[in-house]
Coordinates of C-alpha atoms in Angstrom, one line a residue:
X196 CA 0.0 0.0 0.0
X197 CA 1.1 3.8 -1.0
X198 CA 2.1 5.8 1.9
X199 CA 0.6 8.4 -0.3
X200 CA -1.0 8.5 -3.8
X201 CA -1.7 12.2 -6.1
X202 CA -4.3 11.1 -8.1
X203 CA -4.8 13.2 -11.7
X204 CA -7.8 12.5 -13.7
X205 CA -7.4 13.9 -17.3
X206 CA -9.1 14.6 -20.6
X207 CA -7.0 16.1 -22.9
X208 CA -4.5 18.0 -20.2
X209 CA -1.4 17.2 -23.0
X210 CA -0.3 21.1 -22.9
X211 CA -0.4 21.3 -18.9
X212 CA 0.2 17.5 -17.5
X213 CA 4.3 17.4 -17.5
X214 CA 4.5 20.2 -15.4
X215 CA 1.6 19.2 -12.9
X216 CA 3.5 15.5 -13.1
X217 CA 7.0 16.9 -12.3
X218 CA 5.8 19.5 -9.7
X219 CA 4.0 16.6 -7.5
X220 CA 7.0 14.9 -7.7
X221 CA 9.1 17.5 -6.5
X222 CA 7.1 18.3 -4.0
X223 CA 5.8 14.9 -2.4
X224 CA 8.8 13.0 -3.5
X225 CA 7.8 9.8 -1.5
X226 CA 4.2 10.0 -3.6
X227 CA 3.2 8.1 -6.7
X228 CA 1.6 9.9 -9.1
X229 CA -1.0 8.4 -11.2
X230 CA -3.3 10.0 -14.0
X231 CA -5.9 7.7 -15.2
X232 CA -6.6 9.2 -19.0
X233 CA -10.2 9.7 -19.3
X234 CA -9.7 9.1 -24.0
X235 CA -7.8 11.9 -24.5
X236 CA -6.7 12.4 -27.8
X237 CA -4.0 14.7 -27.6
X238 CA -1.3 12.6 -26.0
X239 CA -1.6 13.3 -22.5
X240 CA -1.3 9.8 -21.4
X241 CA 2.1 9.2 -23.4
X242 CA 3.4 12.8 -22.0
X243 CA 2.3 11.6 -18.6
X244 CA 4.1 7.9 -18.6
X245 CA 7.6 10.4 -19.8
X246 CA 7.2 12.4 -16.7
X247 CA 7.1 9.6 -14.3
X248 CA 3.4 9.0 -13.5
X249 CA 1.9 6.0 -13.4
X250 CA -1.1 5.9 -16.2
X251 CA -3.9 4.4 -15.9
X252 CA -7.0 4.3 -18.0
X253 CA -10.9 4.7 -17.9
X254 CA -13.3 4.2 -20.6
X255 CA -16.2 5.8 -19.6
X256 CA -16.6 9.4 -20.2
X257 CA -17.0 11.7 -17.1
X258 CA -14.8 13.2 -13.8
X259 CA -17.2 10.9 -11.8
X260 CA -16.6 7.8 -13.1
X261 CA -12.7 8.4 -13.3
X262 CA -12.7 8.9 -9.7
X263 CA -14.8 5.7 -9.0
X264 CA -12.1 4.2 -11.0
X265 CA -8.7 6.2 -8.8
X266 CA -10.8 5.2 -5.5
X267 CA -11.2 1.4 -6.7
X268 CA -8.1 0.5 -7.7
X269 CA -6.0 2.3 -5.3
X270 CA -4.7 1.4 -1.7
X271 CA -2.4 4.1 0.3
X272 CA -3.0 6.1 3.7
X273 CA -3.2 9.8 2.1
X274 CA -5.0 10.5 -0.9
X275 CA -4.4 13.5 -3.0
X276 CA -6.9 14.5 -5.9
X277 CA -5.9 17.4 -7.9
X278 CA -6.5 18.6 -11.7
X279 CA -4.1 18.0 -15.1
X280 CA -4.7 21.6 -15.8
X281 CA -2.0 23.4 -14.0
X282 CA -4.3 25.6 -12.1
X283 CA -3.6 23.9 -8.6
X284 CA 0.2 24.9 -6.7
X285 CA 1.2 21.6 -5.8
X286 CA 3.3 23.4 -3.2
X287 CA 0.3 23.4 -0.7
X288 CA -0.1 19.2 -1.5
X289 CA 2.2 19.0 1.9
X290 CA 0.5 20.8 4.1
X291 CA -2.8 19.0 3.0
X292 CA -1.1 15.6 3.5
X293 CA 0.2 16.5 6.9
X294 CA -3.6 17.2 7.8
X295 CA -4.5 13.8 6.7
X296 CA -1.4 12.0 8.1
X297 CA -1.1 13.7 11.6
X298 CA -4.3 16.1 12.4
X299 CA -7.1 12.8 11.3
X300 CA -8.4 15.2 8.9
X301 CA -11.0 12.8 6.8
X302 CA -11.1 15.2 3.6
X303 CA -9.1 18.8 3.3
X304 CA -9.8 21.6 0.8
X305 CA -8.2 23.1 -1.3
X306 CA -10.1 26.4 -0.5
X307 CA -9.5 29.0 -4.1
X308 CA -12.2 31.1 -2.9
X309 CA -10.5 32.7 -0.1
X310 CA -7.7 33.7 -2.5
X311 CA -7.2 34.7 -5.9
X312 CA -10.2 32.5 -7.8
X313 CA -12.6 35.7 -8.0
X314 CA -9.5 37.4 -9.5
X315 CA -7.6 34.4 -11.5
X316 CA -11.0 33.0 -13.0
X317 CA -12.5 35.2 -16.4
X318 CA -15.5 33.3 -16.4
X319 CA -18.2 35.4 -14.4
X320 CA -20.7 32.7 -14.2
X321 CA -18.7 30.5 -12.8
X322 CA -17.6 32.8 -9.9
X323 CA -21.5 33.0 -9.5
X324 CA -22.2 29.5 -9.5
X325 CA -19.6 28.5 -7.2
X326 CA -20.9 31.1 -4.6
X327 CA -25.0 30.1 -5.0
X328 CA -23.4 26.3 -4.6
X329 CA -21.4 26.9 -1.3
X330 CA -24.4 29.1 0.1
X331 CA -27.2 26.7 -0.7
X332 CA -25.0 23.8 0.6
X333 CA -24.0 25.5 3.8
X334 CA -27.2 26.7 4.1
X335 CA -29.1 23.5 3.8
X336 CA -26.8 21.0 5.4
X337 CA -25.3 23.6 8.0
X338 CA -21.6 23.5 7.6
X339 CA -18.7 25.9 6.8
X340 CA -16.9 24.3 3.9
X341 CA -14.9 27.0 2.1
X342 CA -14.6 25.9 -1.2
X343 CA -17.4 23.1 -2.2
X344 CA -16.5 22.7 -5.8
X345 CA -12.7 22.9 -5.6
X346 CA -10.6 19.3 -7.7
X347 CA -8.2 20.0 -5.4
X348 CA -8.5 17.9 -1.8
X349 CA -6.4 15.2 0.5
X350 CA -8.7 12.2 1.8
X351 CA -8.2 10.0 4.6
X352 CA -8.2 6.1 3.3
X353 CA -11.1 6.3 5.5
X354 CA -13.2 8.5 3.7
X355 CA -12.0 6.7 -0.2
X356 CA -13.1 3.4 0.7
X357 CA -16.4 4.1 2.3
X358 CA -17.1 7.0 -0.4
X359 CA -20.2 5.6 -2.4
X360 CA -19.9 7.5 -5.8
X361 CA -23.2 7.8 -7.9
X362 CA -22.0 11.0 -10.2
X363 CA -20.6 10.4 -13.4
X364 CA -19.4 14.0 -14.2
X365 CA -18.1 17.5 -12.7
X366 CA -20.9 17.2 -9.7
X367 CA -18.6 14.5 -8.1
X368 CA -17.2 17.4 -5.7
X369 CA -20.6 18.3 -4.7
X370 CA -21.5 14.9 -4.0
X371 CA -17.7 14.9 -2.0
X372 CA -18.1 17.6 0.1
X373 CA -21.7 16.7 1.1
X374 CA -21.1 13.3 2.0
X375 CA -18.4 14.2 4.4
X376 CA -20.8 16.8 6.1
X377 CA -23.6 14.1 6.4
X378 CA -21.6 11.7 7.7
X379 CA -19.7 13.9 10.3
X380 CA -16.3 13.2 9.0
X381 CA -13.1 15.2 10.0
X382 CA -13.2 18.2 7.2
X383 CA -10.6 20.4 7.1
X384 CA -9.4 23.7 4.9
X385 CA -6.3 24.6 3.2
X386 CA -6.1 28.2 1.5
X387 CA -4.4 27.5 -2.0
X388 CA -3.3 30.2 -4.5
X389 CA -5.5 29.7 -7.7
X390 CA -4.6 30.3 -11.2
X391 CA -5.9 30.7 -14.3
X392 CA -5.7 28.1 -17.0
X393 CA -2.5 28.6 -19.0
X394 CA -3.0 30.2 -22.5
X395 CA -3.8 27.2 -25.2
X396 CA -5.5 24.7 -22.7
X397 CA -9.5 25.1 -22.5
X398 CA -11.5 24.2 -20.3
X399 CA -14.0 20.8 -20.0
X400 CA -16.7 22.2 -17.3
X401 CA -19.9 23.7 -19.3
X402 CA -20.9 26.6 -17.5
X403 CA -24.4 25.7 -17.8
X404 CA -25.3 22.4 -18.1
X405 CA -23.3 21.6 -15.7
X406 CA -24.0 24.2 -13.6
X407 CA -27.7 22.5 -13.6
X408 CA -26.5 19.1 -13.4
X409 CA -24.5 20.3 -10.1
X410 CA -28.3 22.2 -8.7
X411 CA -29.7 19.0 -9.5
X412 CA -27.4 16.8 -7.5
X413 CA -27.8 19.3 -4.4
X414 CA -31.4 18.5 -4.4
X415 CA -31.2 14.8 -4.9
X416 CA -28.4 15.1 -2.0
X417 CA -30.8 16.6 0.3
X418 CA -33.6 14.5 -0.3
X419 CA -31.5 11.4 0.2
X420 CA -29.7 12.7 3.0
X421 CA -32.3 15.2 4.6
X422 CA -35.6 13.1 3.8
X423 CA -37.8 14.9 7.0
X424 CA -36.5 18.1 6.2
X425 CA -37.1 17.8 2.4
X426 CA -40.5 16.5 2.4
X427 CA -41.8 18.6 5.1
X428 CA -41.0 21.8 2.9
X429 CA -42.6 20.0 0.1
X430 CA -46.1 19.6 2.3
X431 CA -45.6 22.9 3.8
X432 CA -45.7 24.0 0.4
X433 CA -48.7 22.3 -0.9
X434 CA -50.2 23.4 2.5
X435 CA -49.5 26.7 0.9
X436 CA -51.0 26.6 -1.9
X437 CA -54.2 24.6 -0.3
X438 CA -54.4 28.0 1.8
X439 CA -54.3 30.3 -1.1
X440 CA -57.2 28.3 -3.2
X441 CA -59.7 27.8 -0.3
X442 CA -59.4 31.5 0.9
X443 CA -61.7 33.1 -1.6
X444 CA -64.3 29.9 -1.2
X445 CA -64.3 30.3 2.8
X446 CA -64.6 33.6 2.8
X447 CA -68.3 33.1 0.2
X448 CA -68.8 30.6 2.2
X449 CA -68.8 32.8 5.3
X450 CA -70.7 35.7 3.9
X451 CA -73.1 33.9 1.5
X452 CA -73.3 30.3 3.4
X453 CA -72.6 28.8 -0.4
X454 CA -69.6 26.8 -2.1
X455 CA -69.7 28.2 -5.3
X456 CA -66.7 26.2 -6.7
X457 CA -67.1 22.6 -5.7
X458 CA -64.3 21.7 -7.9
X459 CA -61.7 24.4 -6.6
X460 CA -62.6 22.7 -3.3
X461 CA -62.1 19.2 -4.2
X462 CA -58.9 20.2 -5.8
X463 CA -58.0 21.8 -2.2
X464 CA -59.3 18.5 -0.3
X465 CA -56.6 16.5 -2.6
X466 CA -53.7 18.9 -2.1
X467 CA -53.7 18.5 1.8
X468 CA -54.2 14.5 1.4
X469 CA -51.1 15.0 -0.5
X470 CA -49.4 17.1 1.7
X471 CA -49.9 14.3 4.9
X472 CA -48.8 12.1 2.8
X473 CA -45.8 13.9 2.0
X474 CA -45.1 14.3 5.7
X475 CA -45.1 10.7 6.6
X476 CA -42.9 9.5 3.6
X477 CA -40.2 11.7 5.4
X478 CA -41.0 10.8 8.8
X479 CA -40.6 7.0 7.3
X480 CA -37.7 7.6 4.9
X481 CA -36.1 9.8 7.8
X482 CA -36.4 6.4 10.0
X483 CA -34.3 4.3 6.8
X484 CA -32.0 6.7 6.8
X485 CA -30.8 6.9 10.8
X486 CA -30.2 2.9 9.9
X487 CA -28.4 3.2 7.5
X488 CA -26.5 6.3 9.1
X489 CA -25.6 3.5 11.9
X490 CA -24.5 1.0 9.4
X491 CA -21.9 3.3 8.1
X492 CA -20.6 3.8 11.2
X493 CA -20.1 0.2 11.6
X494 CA -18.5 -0.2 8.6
X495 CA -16.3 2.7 9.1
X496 CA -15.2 0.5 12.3
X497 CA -14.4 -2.2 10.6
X498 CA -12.4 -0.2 8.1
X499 CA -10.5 1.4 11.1
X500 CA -10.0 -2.3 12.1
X501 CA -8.5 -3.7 8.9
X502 CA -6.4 -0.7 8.8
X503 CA -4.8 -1.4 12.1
X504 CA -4.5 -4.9 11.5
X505 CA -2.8 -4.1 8.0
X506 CA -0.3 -1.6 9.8
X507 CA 0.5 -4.5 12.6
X508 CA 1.4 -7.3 9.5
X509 CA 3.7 -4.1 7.9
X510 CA 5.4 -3.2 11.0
X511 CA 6.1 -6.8 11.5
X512 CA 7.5 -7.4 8.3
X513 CA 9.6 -4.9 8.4
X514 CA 10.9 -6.4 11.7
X515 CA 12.1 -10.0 10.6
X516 CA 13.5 -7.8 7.0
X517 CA 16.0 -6.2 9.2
X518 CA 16.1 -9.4 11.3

């Protein structure tokens, strides 16, 4: 097993990779650096293999499924994710490792927006969409993360191999950062020094559709992970509207002692059935959920376990070597 692993998904990264290759190595020199190719077509793998990474390959398209891939296949105690775009100083990998290694730190971000992303980045929208992200997260899950959408973290072993990952694309560090909040794992922040894209390489992130893909996985987050919450705003809601649609009818009704829209009424009658219903699904699916909350933690127990046990066989092979 790697003492530490820098992990590099890429998609055509051939202008940038050498220099995010050789600047891990200079910095984490004990590290192995792999970059699993996602089909690029520009020769990144090949430029990657010359600087001294280890390559690796995955066949389906998307960030997400890369990382499935990275997480998989790979065994070490410090995990370091980062970008083959050159926009990430690898100088601030050791400080992120040492946070893993030495302060139990589950998951640390690389935090750009404390720094120069507002400045570095020329793409206004997604300056915007990474503040609406970290508000409505922080908001709705109640945490402080700094930085939600950042490629640039440091993982526990901990947090890799009980890491379920259902996104396929950019909405992968979204679904990151939310599991560690819901499972009340050791997060910690690391203020980096963004950059800019070097002149020539373009970026793969779609403002847009991604942007909605990313929205889209917020919601689906916190109605997996937050199921009373979620569906008690959903019957408050209905509640609402019940309200507004019987107002004008009780208010005939009260000066008139007539219904004059029967169906408006029904309509009304169906909403609030609805709306009960709503509340119970969460009050059930909020009782499946604290079970499976407490099988994770079992299983994070036994992780913890097989990690010890694997560190006791290590230790004592290293004592009959030098025997």
């Amino acid at each position: 097993m790697d003492q530490i692993a820098v992990l590099i998904p890429c998609y055509n990264e051939g202008k940038t990779i050498e220099k995010v290759v050789k600047d891990f190595k200079r910095v984490l020199p004990e590290a192995v650096i792999y970059v699993y190719d996602n089909n690029s077509s520009d020769g990144t793998a090949e430029i990657a293999a010359a600087a001294g990474a280890v390559v690796r390959h995955e066949y389906q398209q998307g960030k997400g499924n890369v990382i499935r891939r990275m997480f998989g296949e790979i065994n070490a105690c410090c995990y370091v994710m980062a970008d083959g775009d050159d926009t990430y100083p690898a100088e601030s990998a050791r400080e992120m490792v040492d946070k893993v290694l030495y302060r139990n730190a589950d998951m640390v971000v690389g935090d750009r927006l404390s720094s120069t992303y507002f400045e570095e980045n020329k793409r206004p929208f997604h300056n915007f969409g990474n503040t609406i992200v970290r508000g409505s997260i922080n908001t709705l899950f109640k945490n402080d993360i700094k930085d939600i959408m950042t490629g640039y973290r440091a993982f526990s072993r901990r947090f890799v191999k009980t890491f379920p990952i259902l996104s396929k694309g950019f909405e992968i560090e979204t679904e990151m950062s939310i599991h560690a909040i819901d499972k009340n794992l050791a997060v910690d922040n690391v203020v980096i020094q963004y950059r800019d894209r070097p002149e020539g390489s373009e970026s793969k992130l779609n403002t847009y559709s991604d942007g909605f893909k990313v929205l889209r996985t917020i919601v689906r987050l916190f109605r997996t992970y937050r199921p009373l919450r979620f569906y008690s705003l959903l019957s408050l809601l209905m509640i609402i509207v019940a309200g507004i649609l019987f107002a004008p009818i009780g208010v005939t009704y009260v000066q008139t002692g007539l219904v004059p829209r029967f169906p408006t009424l029904i309509a009304c009658g169906f909403i609030v059935l609805a709306a009960i219903v709503s509340f119970f699904a969460g009050m059930i699916l909020q009782s499946i959920y604290s079970h499976e909350r407490q099988r994770f933690e079992l299983d994070l127990y036994r992780e913890m376990e097989s990690d010890s046990e694997r560190m006791i066989i290590e230790a004592k092979g290293r004592e009959e070597g030098r025997g």
